[in-house]
Amino acid sequence: MGCQGNEEDRSRAQMKVNPLAGKPAPSAMLANIPKLVKAYYTDMPDFSVPTQRVAFGTSGHRGSSFEKTFNEGHVLAIGQAICLYRKQQGIDGPLFLGIDTHALSVPAFASALEVLAANGVEVMLAENDEYTPTPVISHAILAYNRGRDKGLADGIVITPSHNPPDNGGFKYNPPNGGPADTGVTGWIEAKANEFLKDGLQGVKRMPFEKALRAATTHRHDYLNAYVSDLDKVIDMEAIRGANISMGVDPLGGAGIHYWSPIAERYGLNLTVVNEVVDPTFRFMTVDWDGRIRMDPSSSYAMRNLIGLKDRFDIAFACDTDHDRHGIVTRSMGLLPPNHYLSVVIHYLFQHRPKWRAEAAVGKTVVSSQMIDRVTAKLGRKLYEVPVGFKWFVDGLLDGSLGFGGEESAGASFLRLDGAVWTTDKDGIVPALLSAEIIACMGRDPGEICRELTREFGEPAYDRVEAPATPAQKEMLSKLSPKQVRSTDLAGEKIQAILSHAPGNGAPIGGLKVITESGWFAARPSGTENIYKIYAESFRGQDHLRRVVDAAQAIVDDAVAVAMPQAGGAHEP
């Protein structure tokens, strides 16, 4: 419960946990990489099949070449669509291009460069073909655009984040350096699907070797530009002075070669416990559902690092594109994401004197209410937005948000001087911050988490999934508070029912119901025929179970009320 352990173990208990969860991946489970790459080039998506079209979710287009959802056709179409978008918007500066370590990232990189070069785009590739984390691309875009009002840069990151090894992904970051908003991704998605429908007519490309030699193709030292700037956002002197021993597992991801230069440059006592890059990710322990997934917030996927917790003062990991973090403390093991975010907020807003007094705390509607309570104690404004890091971009850019974080262990925050660091999630700086916290507070984040629960209450948090048809998902995403007929939730009076986020008034794509000591939010999945219920109680695990049960009943009833107006489908 709360800071007593990882809430993920409990929430997965309601779903079927695979017998292999937390165990080394057996060889039979490993992706056949040659076949995966062959399918990327030889299998063409069929536009008449909706699932095989380009579909930008909250983090770009993702899929697998085995399922014809991430193939060369998709990448060529998206690449050309981005070129047209840049032209339409007058974006004519360099495009910073980065890739992670997934098997499909290298072939997708080749396809993308063929299109970008043929369209005359100035492309910045990593020196020595190095892998490049998502936050490093955001950092590079912002560094280039600082002080400019024309000739602005943008970027592409080829990554499916922490998704399984047979997945590929493609993300676009406009000149603000953050994830593209729905207006941008909707335009790119529609244009890319036009190209798919027309058999890629109108897509420009040139041979890869010619594209590499093109006058518009350049090399950029991403690694040193980012690493040399880290002491502007983290107090490296404090970490070095306290000689904090750190262990890091890059989980075979894009930051694999960043950690040693960080340690060398700043004189840190940091050990990389796993230096392997392997596209099968055979070194991982299996996630809760029996799949390999490089999720640093999963106690199953993080089993190896958790086992090393007593070797270091603090240990941490990042996912494959290094935009998410996982913190392993001696005192508690793996910290639940919500609880570490609360510790980070509690620490930062008391140790960053150059930040603006009005700088706010950004959270998503499905993040812990512990954040609300810590923020109130700090006397700071809370900025609560729908799920998606894009909602934090403008605030981080202008310094009106000191911190922005998601419940899925993604966050970024301002530089020491209050200027923007990155406008996309950065897994590296929250990881290093855990060592700064120990250096300056004399206690690890797990111990501070326990102190916060003693002061603000002990939250129990859960996330469950339930089946829903596409029609039911559509209904759920458009529910209004008046369609909820209940007046209480698990024995407490309902204080508020939200369909729009309090911070920016944007639709949350579902509902959030709040009582004095608990809440739940329900929203449909963007990729699967399920809906997700996030719930929290400050009255213990039994009350949380009642909140979850009541939430499912309230959602089912609200959808049933709405259904007759939309043709009368069945309840979830």
Coordinates of C-alpha atoms in Angstrom, one line a residue:
M1 CA 0.0 0.0 0.0
G2 CA 1.3 3.4 -0.9
C3 CA 5.0 3.7 -0.1
Q4 CA 5.1 0.1 1.3
G5 CA 5.8 -1.4 -2.1
N6 CA 5.0 -1.4 -5.8
E7 CA 1.3 -0.9 -6.5
E8 CA 1.8 -2.6 -9.8
D9 CA 2.0 -6.0 -8.2
R10 CA -1.4 -5.5 -6.8
S11 CA -3.1 -4.1 -9.9
R12 CA -1.7 -6.9 -12.0
A13 CA -3.1 -9.4 -9.5
Q14 CA -6.6 -8.6 -10.9
M15 CA -5.3 -9.5 -14.4
K16 CA -3.7 -12.8 -15.2
V17 CA 0.0 -12.6 -14.3
N18 CA 2.0 -14.9 -16.6
P19 CA 3.9 -17.7 -14.8
L20 CA 7.1 -16.4 -16.5
A21 CA 6.7 -12.9 -15.1
G22 CA 9.9 -11.7 -13.4
K23 CA 11.9 -14.7 -14.8
P24 CA 14.6 -14.6 -17.5
A25 CA 13.2 -14.7 -21.0
P26 CA 13.3 -18.2 -22.4
S27 CA 14.9 -18.5 -25.9
A28 CA 11.6 -19.6 -27.4
M29 CA 10.2 -16.2 -26.6
L30 CA 12.8 -14.2 -28.4
A31 CA 11.9 -12.4 -31.6
N32 CA 13.4 -13.7 -34.8
I33 CA 15.2 -10.6 -35.9
P34 CA 16.1 -11.6 -39.5
K35 CA 12.4 -12.5 -40.2
L36 CA 11.3 -9.3 -38.5
V37 CA 13.5 -7.1 -40.7
K38 CA 12.6 -9.2 -43.8
A39 CA 8.9 -8.5 -43.0
Y40 CA 9.6 -4.8 -42.7
Y41 CA 10.8 -4.7 -46.3
T42 CA 8.7 -7.3 -48.0
D43 CA 5.2 -7.0 -46.3
M44 CA 3.1 -4.1 -47.6
P45 CA 0.3 -2.7 -45.4
D46 CA -3.2 -3.0 -46.9
F47 CA -4.9 0.3 -46.6
S48 CA -8.3 -1.4 -46.7
V49 CA -7.5 -3.0 -43.3
P50 CA -8.0 -0.2 -40.7
T51 CA -5.4 -1.6 -38.3
Q52 CA -2.7 -1.5 -41.0
R53 CA -3.0 2.3 -41.6
V54 CA -0.9 5.0 -40.0
A55 CA -2.2 5.8 -36.6
F56 CA -0.6 8.4 -34.3
G57 CA -1.3 7.7 -30.6
T58 CA 0.0 9.8 -27.7
S59 CA 3.6 8.8 -28.7
G60 CA 3.6 8.6 -32.5
H61 CA 3.0 5.6 -34.8
R62 CA 3.8 2.2 -33.4
G63 CA 3.4 -1.4 -34.6
S64 CA 5.2 -4.6 -35.7
S65 CA 6.3 -5.6 -39.2
F66 CA 4.9 -9.1 -38.4
E67 CA 1.4 -7.6 -38.1
K68 CA 1.9 -5.1 -41.1
T69 CA 1.5 -2.2 -38.7
F70 CA 5.1 -1.0 -38.9
N71 CA 6.6 -1.6 -42.3
E72 CA 8.7 0.3 -44.8
G73 CA 5.4 1.6 -46.4
H74 CA 4.4 3.3 -43.2
V75 CA 7.8 5.0 -42.7
L76 CA 8.0 6.2 -46.3
A77 CA 4.5 7.6 -46.1
I78 CA 5.0 9.3 -42.7
G79 CA 8.4 10.7 -43.8
Q80 CA 6.9 12.3 -46.9
A81 CA 4.0 13.6 -44.9
I82 CA 6.4 15.3 -42.4
C83 CA 8.3 16.9 -45.3
L84 CA 5.0 18.3 -46.6
Y85 CA 4.0 19.5 -43.1
R86 CA 7.4 21.3 -42.7
K87 CA 7.0 23.0 -46.1
Q88 CA 3.4 24.1 -45.2
Q89 CA 4.6 25.5 -41.9
G90 CA 7.7 27.1 -43.2
I91 CA 10.0 24.9 -41.0
D92 CA 13.3 25.0 -42.9
G93 CA 15.9 24.6 -40.3
P94 CA 17.7 21.3 -39.6
L95 CA 15.8 18.1 -38.6
F96 CA 17.4 16.3 -35.7
L97 CA 17.0 12.5 -36.3
G98 CA 17.6 9.9 -33.6
I99 CA 17.0 6.2 -33.1
D100 CA 16.7 3.7 -30.3
T101 CA 18.0 0.1 -30.1
H102 CA 14.9 -1.8 -31.3
A103 CA 15.6 -4.0 -34.3
L104 CA 13.2 -2.1 -36.6
S105 CA 14.8 1.3 -35.8
V106 CA 17.8 0.9 -38.1
P107 CA 15.8 -0.1 -41.2
A108 CA 13.2 2.6 -40.4
F109 CA 16.1 5.1 -40.1
A110 CA 17.4 4.1 -43.6
S111 CA 13.9 4.5 -45.1
A112 CA 13.3 7.9 -43.4
L113 CA 16.7 9.3 -44.5
E114 CA 16.0 8.2 -48.1
V115 CA 12.8 10.4 -48.1
L116 CA 14.2 13.3 -46.1
A117 CA 17.3 13.6 -48.3
A118 CA 15.2 13.3 -51.5
N119 CA 13.1 16.2 -50.2
G120 CA 16.2 18.4 -49.5
V121 CA 15.8 18.4 -45.7
E122 CA 18.9 19.3 -43.7
V123 CA 19.2 16.2 -41.5
M124 CA 21.4 15.9 -38.4
L125 CA 22.6 12.4 -37.8
A126 CA 24.4 11.2 -34.7
E127 CA 28.2 10.9 -34.9
N128 CA 29.4 7.3 -35.3
D129 CA 25.8 6.2 -35.9
E130 CA 25.2 6.4 -32.1
Y131 CA 21.8 5.7 -30.6
T132 CA 20.1 8.9 -29.4
P133 CA 17.6 9.2 -26.5
T134 CA 14.3 11.0 -27.0
P135 CA 15.3 13.8 -24.5
V136 CA 18.5 14.4 -26.3
I137 CA 16.6 15.2 -29.5
S138 CA 14.4 17.6 -27.6
H139 CA 17.5 19.2 -26.0
A140 CA 19.1 19.6 -29.5
I141 CA 16.0 21.2 -31.0
L142 CA 15.7 23.7 -28.2
A143 CA 19.4 24.5 -28.2
Y144 CA 19.4 25.2 -31.9
N145 CA 16.2 27.3 -31.8
R146 CA 17.3 29.4 -28.8
G147 CA 17.2 33.1 -30.0
R148 CA 15.9 32.3 -33.4
D149 CA 12.6 33.2 -34.9
K150 CA 13.2 31.7 -38.4
G151 CA 15.0 28.8 -39.9
L152 CA 13.8 26.7 -36.9
A153 CA 14.7 23.1 -36.3
D154 CA 12.5 20.1 -35.5
G155 CA 13.1 16.4 -35.0
I156 CA 12.2 12.8 -35.4
V157 CA 12.8 9.9 -32.9
I158 CA 12.5 6.4 -34.3
T159 CA 11.3 4.4 -31.2
P160 CA 8.3 2.5 -29.9
S161 CA 9.5 3.4 -26.4
H162 CA 9.4 0.5 -23.9
N163 CA 7.3 -1.7 -26.3
P164 CA 8.3 -5.3 -27.0
P165 CA 11.3 -6.1 -29.2
D166 CA 9.2 -6.8 -32.4
N167 CA 7.8 -3.3 -32.3
G168 CA 8.9 -0.2 -34.2
G169 CA 7.9 3.4 -33.7
F170 CA 8.1 6.9 -35.3
K171 CA 7.6 10.2 -33.4
Y172 CA 7.7 13.8 -34.6
N173 CA 8.8 16.7 -32.5
P174 CA 8.0 20.2 -33.9
P175 CA 10.2 23.3 -33.2
N176 CA 9.0 23.5 -29.6
G177 CA 11.0 20.4 -28.9
G178 CA 8.1 18.4 -27.4
P179 CA 5.7 15.8 -28.6
A180 CA 3.5 17.0 -31.5
D181 CA 0.0 17.9 -30.5
T182 CA -3.1 16.3 -32.0
G183 CA -3.5 19.0 -34.6
V184 CA -0.1 18.2 -36.0
T185 CA -0.2 14.4 -35.7
G186 CA -3.7 14.4 -37.2
W187 CA -2.5 16.2 -40.3
I188 CA 0.5 14.0 -40.7
E189 CA -1.5 10.8 -40.2
A190 CA -4.1 11.8 -42.7
K191 CA -1.5 12.8 -45.4
A192 CA 0.5 9.6 -44.7
N193 CA -2.6 7.5 -45.2
E194 CA -3.3 9.2 -48.5
F195 CA 0.1 8.1 -49.6
L196 CA -0.5 4.5 -48.4
K197 CA -3.9 4.4 -50.2
D198 CA -2.3 5.6 -53.4
G199 CA 0.5 3.0 -53.3
L200 CA 3.1 5.6 -52.2
Q201 CA 2.7 7.7 -55.3
G202 CA 4.1 11.1 -54.6
V203 CA 6.7 9.8 -52.1
K204 CA 10.2 11.1 -53.0
R205 CA 13.2 8.9 -52.1
M206 CA 16.8 8.3 -53.1
P207 CA 19.1 5.3 -52.5
F208 CA 20.4 5.2 -49.0
E209 CA 24.1 5.5 -49.9
K210 CA 23.3 8.6 -51.9
A211 CA 21.2 10.0 -49.1
L212 CA 24.1 9.5 -46.6
R213 CA 26.5 11.4 -49.0
A214 CA 24.0 14.2 -49.7
A215 CA 25.1 17.7 -49.1
T216 CA 22.0 18.1 -46.8
T217 CA 23.1 15.2 -44.5
H218 CA 25.2 16.2 -41.6
R219 CA 26.7 14.7 -38.4
H220 CA 26.0 16.1 -35.0
D221 CA 27.7 15.3 -31.6
Y222 CA 24.4 14.7 -29.7
L223 CA 26.2 12.9 -26.8
N224 CA 28.6 15.5 -25.8
A225 CA 26.2 18.4 -26.3
Y226 CA 23.8 16.8 -23.9
V227 CA 26.2 15.4 -21.4
S228 CA 28.1 18.7 -21.1
D229 CA 24.9 20.5 -20.3
L230 CA 23.7 18.2 -17.5
D231 CA 25.2 20.3 -14.7
K232 CA 22.9 23.1 -15.7
V233 CA 19.9 20.9 -14.5
I234 CA 21.4 18.6 -11.8
D235 CA 23.7 19.6 -8.9
M236 CA 26.5 17.4 -10.0
E237 CA 28.9 18.9 -7.4
A238 CA 26.6 17.7 -4.6
I239 CA 26.5 14.2 -6.0
R240 CA 30.3 14.1 -6.5
G241 CA 31.0 15.7 -3.1
A242 CA 28.9 13.1 -1.3
N243 CA 30.4 10.3 -3.3
I244 CA 26.9 8.7 -3.9
S245 CA 27.3 5.2 -5.3
M246 CA 24.9 4.7 -8.2
G247 CA 24.0 1.7 -10.3
V248 CA 22.3 2.2 -13.7
D249 CA 20.7 -0.4 -16.0
P250 CA 20.1 1.2 -19.4
L251 CA 17.9 -1.8 -20.2
G252 CA 19.8 -2.1 -23.5
G253 CA 18.4 1.3 -24.6
A254 CA 19.4 4.4 -26.5
G255 CA 21.3 5.9 -23.6
I256 CA 23.6 2.9 -23.3
H257 CA 26.7 4.9 -24.2
Y258 CA 25.7 8.1 -22.4
W259 CA 26.2 6.9 -18.8
S260 CA 29.9 6.3 -18.8
P261 CA 30.7 9.7 -20.3
I262 CA 28.4 11.3 -17.6
A263 CA 30.3 9.5 -14.9
E264 CA 33.7 10.5 -16.4
R265 CA 32.8 14.1 -17.1
Y266 CA 31.5 14.8 -13.6
G267 CA 33.6 12.4 -11.5
L268 CA 30.6 10.4 -10.4
N269 CA 30.7 7.0 -8.6
L270 CA 28.4 5.4 -11.2
T271 CA 28.4 1.8 -12.4
V272 CA 26.7 0.6 -15.6
V273 CA 25.5 -2.8 -14.4
N274 CA 24.4 -4.0 -17.9
E275 CA 26.2 -2.8 -21.1
V276 CA 24.5 -5.2 -23.5
V277 CA 22.8 -4.1 -26.6
D278 CA 20.8 -7.0 -28.1
P279 CA 17.7 -6.5 -30.3
T280 CA 16.1 -9.6 -28.8
F281 CA 16.5 -8.0 -25.4
R282 CA 17.2 -11.6 -24.1
F283 CA 18.8 -10.1 -20.9
M284 CA 15.4 -8.9 -19.7
T285 CA 13.2 -10.6 -17.2
V286 CA 9.7 -11.1 -18.5
D287 CA 6.9 -8.6 -17.8
W288 CA 3.6 -9.3 -16.1
D289 CA 1.8 -10.5 -19.2
G290 CA 4.5 -12.9 -20.5
R291 CA 6.1 -10.4 -22.9
I292 CA 9.5 -8.8 -23.0
R293 CA 9.0 -5.1 -22.3
M294 CA 11.7 -2.6 -21.2
D295 CA 9.5 -0.9 -18.7
P296 CA 11.5 0.6 -15.8
S297 CA 8.3 1.0 -13.7
S298 CA 7.5 -2.7 -13.8
S299 CA 8.8 -4.8 -10.9
Y300 CA 8.8 -7.8 -13.1
A301 CA 10.9 -6.2 -15.9
M302 CA 13.2 -4.6 -13.3
R303 CA 13.8 -7.8 -11.3
N304 CA 17.6 -7.8 -12.1
L305 CA 18.2 -4.3 -10.9
I306 CA 16.0 -4.7 -7.8
G307 CA 18.2 -7.7 -6.9
L308 CA 21.3 -5.3 -6.8
K309 CA 19.7 -2.6 -4.6
D310 CA 22.0 -3.2 -1.6
R311 CA 25.1 -2.8 -3.8
F312 CA 24.5 0.9 -4.3
D313 CA 23.2 4.0 -2.4
I314 CA 20.7 4.3 -5.3
A315 CA 20.0 2.4 -8.5
F316 CA 18.0 3.4 -11.6
A317 CA 17.0 2.4 -15.1
C318 CA 15.5 4.0 -18.2
D319 CA 13.4 2.5 -20.9
T320 CA 14.5 2.0 -24.5
D321 CA 14.4 5.6 -25.7
H322 CA 15.4 6.9 -22.2
D323 CA 12.4 9.1 -21.7
R324 CA 11.1 7.2 -18.6
H325 CA 12.8 6.3 -15.3
G326 CA 12.7 3.7 -12.6
I327 CA 14.2 4.3 -9.2
V328 CA 15.4 1.5 -6.9
T329 CA 16.1 2.5 -3.3
R330 CA 17.9 0.5 -0.6
S331 CA 15.0 1.4 1.8
M332 CA 12.1 0.2 -0.3
G333 CA 13.2 -1.4 -3.6
L334 CA 11.5 -0.1 -6.7
L335 CA 9.5 3.0 -6.0
P336 CA 6.0 3.3 -7.6
P337 CA 6.1 6.1 -10.2
N338 CA 3.5 8.3 -8.5
H339 CA 5.4 8.2 -5.3
Y340 CA 8.8 9.1 -6.7
L341 CA 7.2 12.0 -8.6
S342 CA 5.8 13.3 -5.3
V343 CA 9.3 13.1 -3.8
V344 CA 10.8 14.9 -6.8
I345 CA 8.2 17.7 -6.5
H346 CA 8.7 18.0 -2.8
Y347 CA 12.5 18.2 -3.3
L348 CA 12.8 20.4 -6.4
F349 CA 10.5 23.2 -5.2
Q350 CA 12.6 23.6 -2.1
H351 CA 16.0 23.4 -3.8
R352 CA 15.7 25.5 -6.9
P353 CA 15.8 29.1 -5.6
K354 CA 16.2 30.6 -9.1
W355 CA 12.9 29.2 -10.3
R356 CA 10.0 31.7 -10.6
A357 CA 7.9 31.9 -7.4
E358 CA 4.8 31.3 -9.5
A359 CA 6.2 28.2 -11.4
A360 CA 3.5 25.5 -11.2
V361 CA 3.5 21.8 -10.8
G362 CA 2.2 19.8 -13.8
K363 CA 0.4 16.5 -13.4
T364 CA -2.0 14.3 -15.4
V365 CA -5.6 13.6 -14.3
V366 CA -4.6 10.0 -13.5
S367 CA -1.6 10.8 -11.3
S368 CA -1.7 10.4 -7.5
Q369 CA -3.6 12.9 -5.3
M370 CA -0.4 12.8 -3.2
I371 CA 1.0 15.3 -5.7
D372 CA -2.0 17.6 -5.0
R373 CA -1.3 17.5 -1.3
V374 CA 2.5 18.0 -1.6
T375 CA 1.9 20.9 -4.0
A376 CA -0.6 22.6 -1.7
K377 CA 1.8 22.4 1.2
L378 CA 4.5 24.0 -1.0
G379 CA 2.1 26.8 -1.8
R380 CA 2.4 26.1 -5.5
K381 CA -0.2 26.1 -8.2
L382 CA -1.3 22.7 -9.5
Y383 CA -1.7 22.4 -13.3
E384 CA -3.8 19.2 -14.0
V385 CA -4.1 18.1 -17.7
P386 CA -5.3 15.1 -19.7
V387 CA -3.0 12.1 -20.3
G388 CA -0.1 13.1 -22.7
F389 CA 3.1 14.9 -22.1
K390 CA 2.3 17.4 -25.0
W391 CA 0.1 19.3 -22.5
F392 CA 3.2 20.3 -20.5
V393 CA 5.2 21.6 -23.5
D394 CA 4.3 25.3 -23.4
G395 CA 4.6 25.6 -19.6
L396 CA 8.1 24.1 -19.6
L397 CA 9.1 26.2 -22.6
D398 CA 8.2 29.5 -20.9
G399 CA 9.1 28.5 -17.3
S400 CA 5.6 28.8 -16.0
L401 CA 5.8 25.0 -15.1
G402 CA 8.7 24.0 -12.9
F403 CA 7.9 20.4 -13.4
G404 CA 5.7 18.2 -15.6
G405 CA 5.2 14.5 -14.9
E406 CA 3.0 11.6 -15.9
E407 CA 1.9 8.6 -13.8
S408 CA 3.8 6.3 -16.2
A409 CA 7.2 7.5 -14.9
G410 CA 7.8 10.2 -17.5
A411 CA 8.9 13.7 -16.4
S412 CA 11.0 16.7 -17.1
F413 CA 11.8 19.9 -15.1
L414 CA 13.5 23.2 -15.5
R415 CA 17.2 24.0 -15.4
L416 CA 18.7 25.2 -12.1
D417 CA 18.3 28.8 -13.4
G418 CA 14.6 28.3 -14.3
A419 CA 15.1 28.1 -18.1
V420 CA 13.7 25.2 -20.2
W421 CA 15.7 21.9 -20.2
T422 CA 13.6 19.7 -22.4
T423 CA 10.0 19.8 -23.5
D424 CA 9.8 16.0 -23.9
K425 CA 10.1 13.4 -21.2
D426 CA 13.6 12.9 -19.9
G427 CA 14.4 9.7 -18.0
I428 CA 18.1 10.6 -17.4
V429 CA 17.6 13.7 -15.3
P430 CA 15.0 12.3 -12.8
A431 CA 17.3 9.3 -12.4
L432 CA 20.3 11.5 -11.6
L433 CA 18.1 13.7 -9.4
S434 CA 17.6 10.7 -7.1
A435 CA 21.3 10.8 -6.2
E436 CA 21.2 14.6 -5.8
I437 CA 18.3 14.1 -3.3
I438 CA 20.4 11.7 -1.2
A439 CA 23.4 14.0 -1.3
C440 CA 21.4 17.0 -0.2
M441 CA 18.8 15.4 2.1
G442 CA 20.9 12.6 3.7
R443 CA 18.0 10.2 3.0
D444 CA 17.0 8.1 0.0
P445 CA 13.8 8.8 -1.9
G446 CA 12.1 5.8 -0.3
E447 CA 12.7 7.2 3.2
I448 CA 11.4 10.6 2.1
C449 CA 8.3 8.9 0.5
R450 CA 7.5 7.4 3.9
E451 CA 7.8 10.8 5.6
L452 CA 5.4 12.2 3.0
T453 CA 2.8 9.4 3.7
R454 CA 3.1 10.1 7.5
E455 CA 2.3 13.8 6.8
F456 CA -0.3 13.5 4.0
G457 CA -1.7 10.0 4.3
E458 CA -1.0 6.7 2.7
P459 CA -2.4 6.4 -0.8
A460 CA -3.3 3.0 -2.4
Y461 CA -3.3 3.2 -6.2
D462 CA -4.5 0.8 -8.8
R463 CA -5.1 0.5 -12.5
V464 CA -7.4 -2.1 -14.0
E465 CA -8.6 -2.9 -17.5
A466 CA -12.0 -4.0 -18.8
P467 CA -13.2 -5.1 -22.3
A468 CA -15.1 -2.6 -24.4
T469 CA -16.2 -2.5 -28.0
P470 CA -15.1 0.3 -30.3
A471 CA -18.6 1.8 -30.0
Q472 CA -18.5 1.6 -26.2
K473 CA -15.0 3.2 -26.2
E474 CA -16.4 6.0 -28.3
M475 CA -19.2 6.5 -25.9
L476 CA -16.9 6.5 -22.9
S477 CA -14.6 9.1 -24.5
K478 CA -17.6 11.5 -24.9
L479 CA -19.4 10.9 -21.6
S480 CA -20.6 14.0 -19.7
P481 CA -21.0 14.4 -15.9
K482 CA -24.8 14.5 -16.2
Q483 CA -24.7 10.9 -17.5
V484 CA -23.4 9.7 -14.1
R485 CA -26.5 8.9 -11.9
S486 CA -24.6 7.9 -8.8
T487 CA -24.2 10.4 -5.9
D488 CA -21.7 8.5 -3.9
L489 CA -18.6 6.4 -4.5
A490 CA -17.6 3.6 -2.2
G491 CA -19.6 5.1 0.7
E492 CA -18.4 8.7 0.2
K493 CA -20.3 11.6 -1.3
I494 CA -19.1 12.5 -4.8
Q495 CA -17.6 16.0 -4.7
A496 CA -16.8 16.5 -8.4
I497 CA -17.3 14.7 -11.8
L498 CA -14.9 15.9 -14.5
S499 CA -14.9 15.4 -18.2
H500 CA -12.4 18.2 -18.8
A501 CA -9.0 18.7 -17.1
P502 CA -9.0 21.5 -14.4
G503 CA -5.7 22.9 -15.5
N504 CA -6.4 23.7 -19.2
G505 CA -10.0 22.8 -19.8
A506 CA -9.1 20.1 -22.4
P507 CA -11.3 17.0 -22.7
I508 CA -9.8 14.1 -20.7
G509 CA -11.4 11.5 -23.1
G510 CA -13.4 10.0 -20.3
L511 CA -14.5 10.7 -16.7
K512 CA -12.9 11.5 -13.4
V513 CA -15.0 11.1 -10.2
I514 CA -13.6 12.6 -7.0
T515 CA -14.6 12.2 -3.3
E516 CA -12.9 13.4 -0.1
S517 CA -10.5 10.5 0.2
G518 CA -10.5 8.8 -3.2
W519 CA -11.1 9.2 -6.9
F520 CA -11.2 7.2 -10.1
A521 CA -10.7 8.0 -13.8
A522 CA -12.0 5.9 -16.7
R523 CA -10.8 6.4 -20.2
P524 CA -10.7 4.1 -23.3
S525 CA -7.4 2.7 -24.6
G526 CA -6.2 4.3 -27.8
T527 CA -4.8 1.0 -29.1
E528 CA -6.8 -1.9 -27.7
N529 CA -10.5 -2.8 -27.2
I530 CA -10.4 -2.1 -23.5
Y531 CA -11.0 0.8 -21.1
K532 CA -8.8 1.6 -18.2
I533 CA -9.8 2.6 -14.7
Y534 CA -7.3 4.4 -12.6
A535 CA -8.2 4.6 -8.9
E536 CA -6.8 5.8 -5.6
S537 CA -7.8 5.8 -2.0
F538 CA -6.3 7.3 1.1
R539 CA -8.4 5.0 3.3
G540 CA -6.5 1.8 2.5
Q541 CA -6.6 -1.2 0.2
D542 CA -10.1 -2.4 1.1
H543 CA -11.6 1.0 0.3
L544 CA -9.6 1.0 -2.9
R545 CA -11.2 -2.3 -4.0
R546 CA -14.6 -0.8 -3.3
V547 CA -13.7 2.3 -5.3
V548 CA -12.6 0.1 -8.3
D549 CA -15.8 -2.0 -8.1
A550 CA -18.0 1.1 -7.9
A551 CA -16.1 2.7 -10.7
Q552 CA -16.8 -0.2 -13.0
A553 CA -20.5 -0.1 -12.1
I554 CA -20.7 3.7 -12.6
V555 CA -19.0 3.5 -16.0
D556 CA -21.2 0.6 -17.2
D557 CA -24.3 2.5 -16.1
A558 CA -23.2 5.8 -17.7
V559 CA -22.4 4.1 -21.0
A560 CA -25.7 2.3 -20.8
V561 CA -27.5 5.6 -20.3
A562 CA -25.6 7.1 -23.3
M563 CA -26.0 4.1 -25.6
P564 CA -29.7 4.5 -26.6
Q565 CA -28.9 7.9 -28.0
A566 CA -26.2 6.3 -30.2
G567 CA -28.1 3.3 -31.5
G568 CA -28.3 1.1 -28.4
A569 CA -25.2 -1.2 -28.1
H570 CA -24.6 -3.5 -25.2
E571 CA -22.9 -2.5 -22.0
P572 CA -19.2 -3.2 -21.5

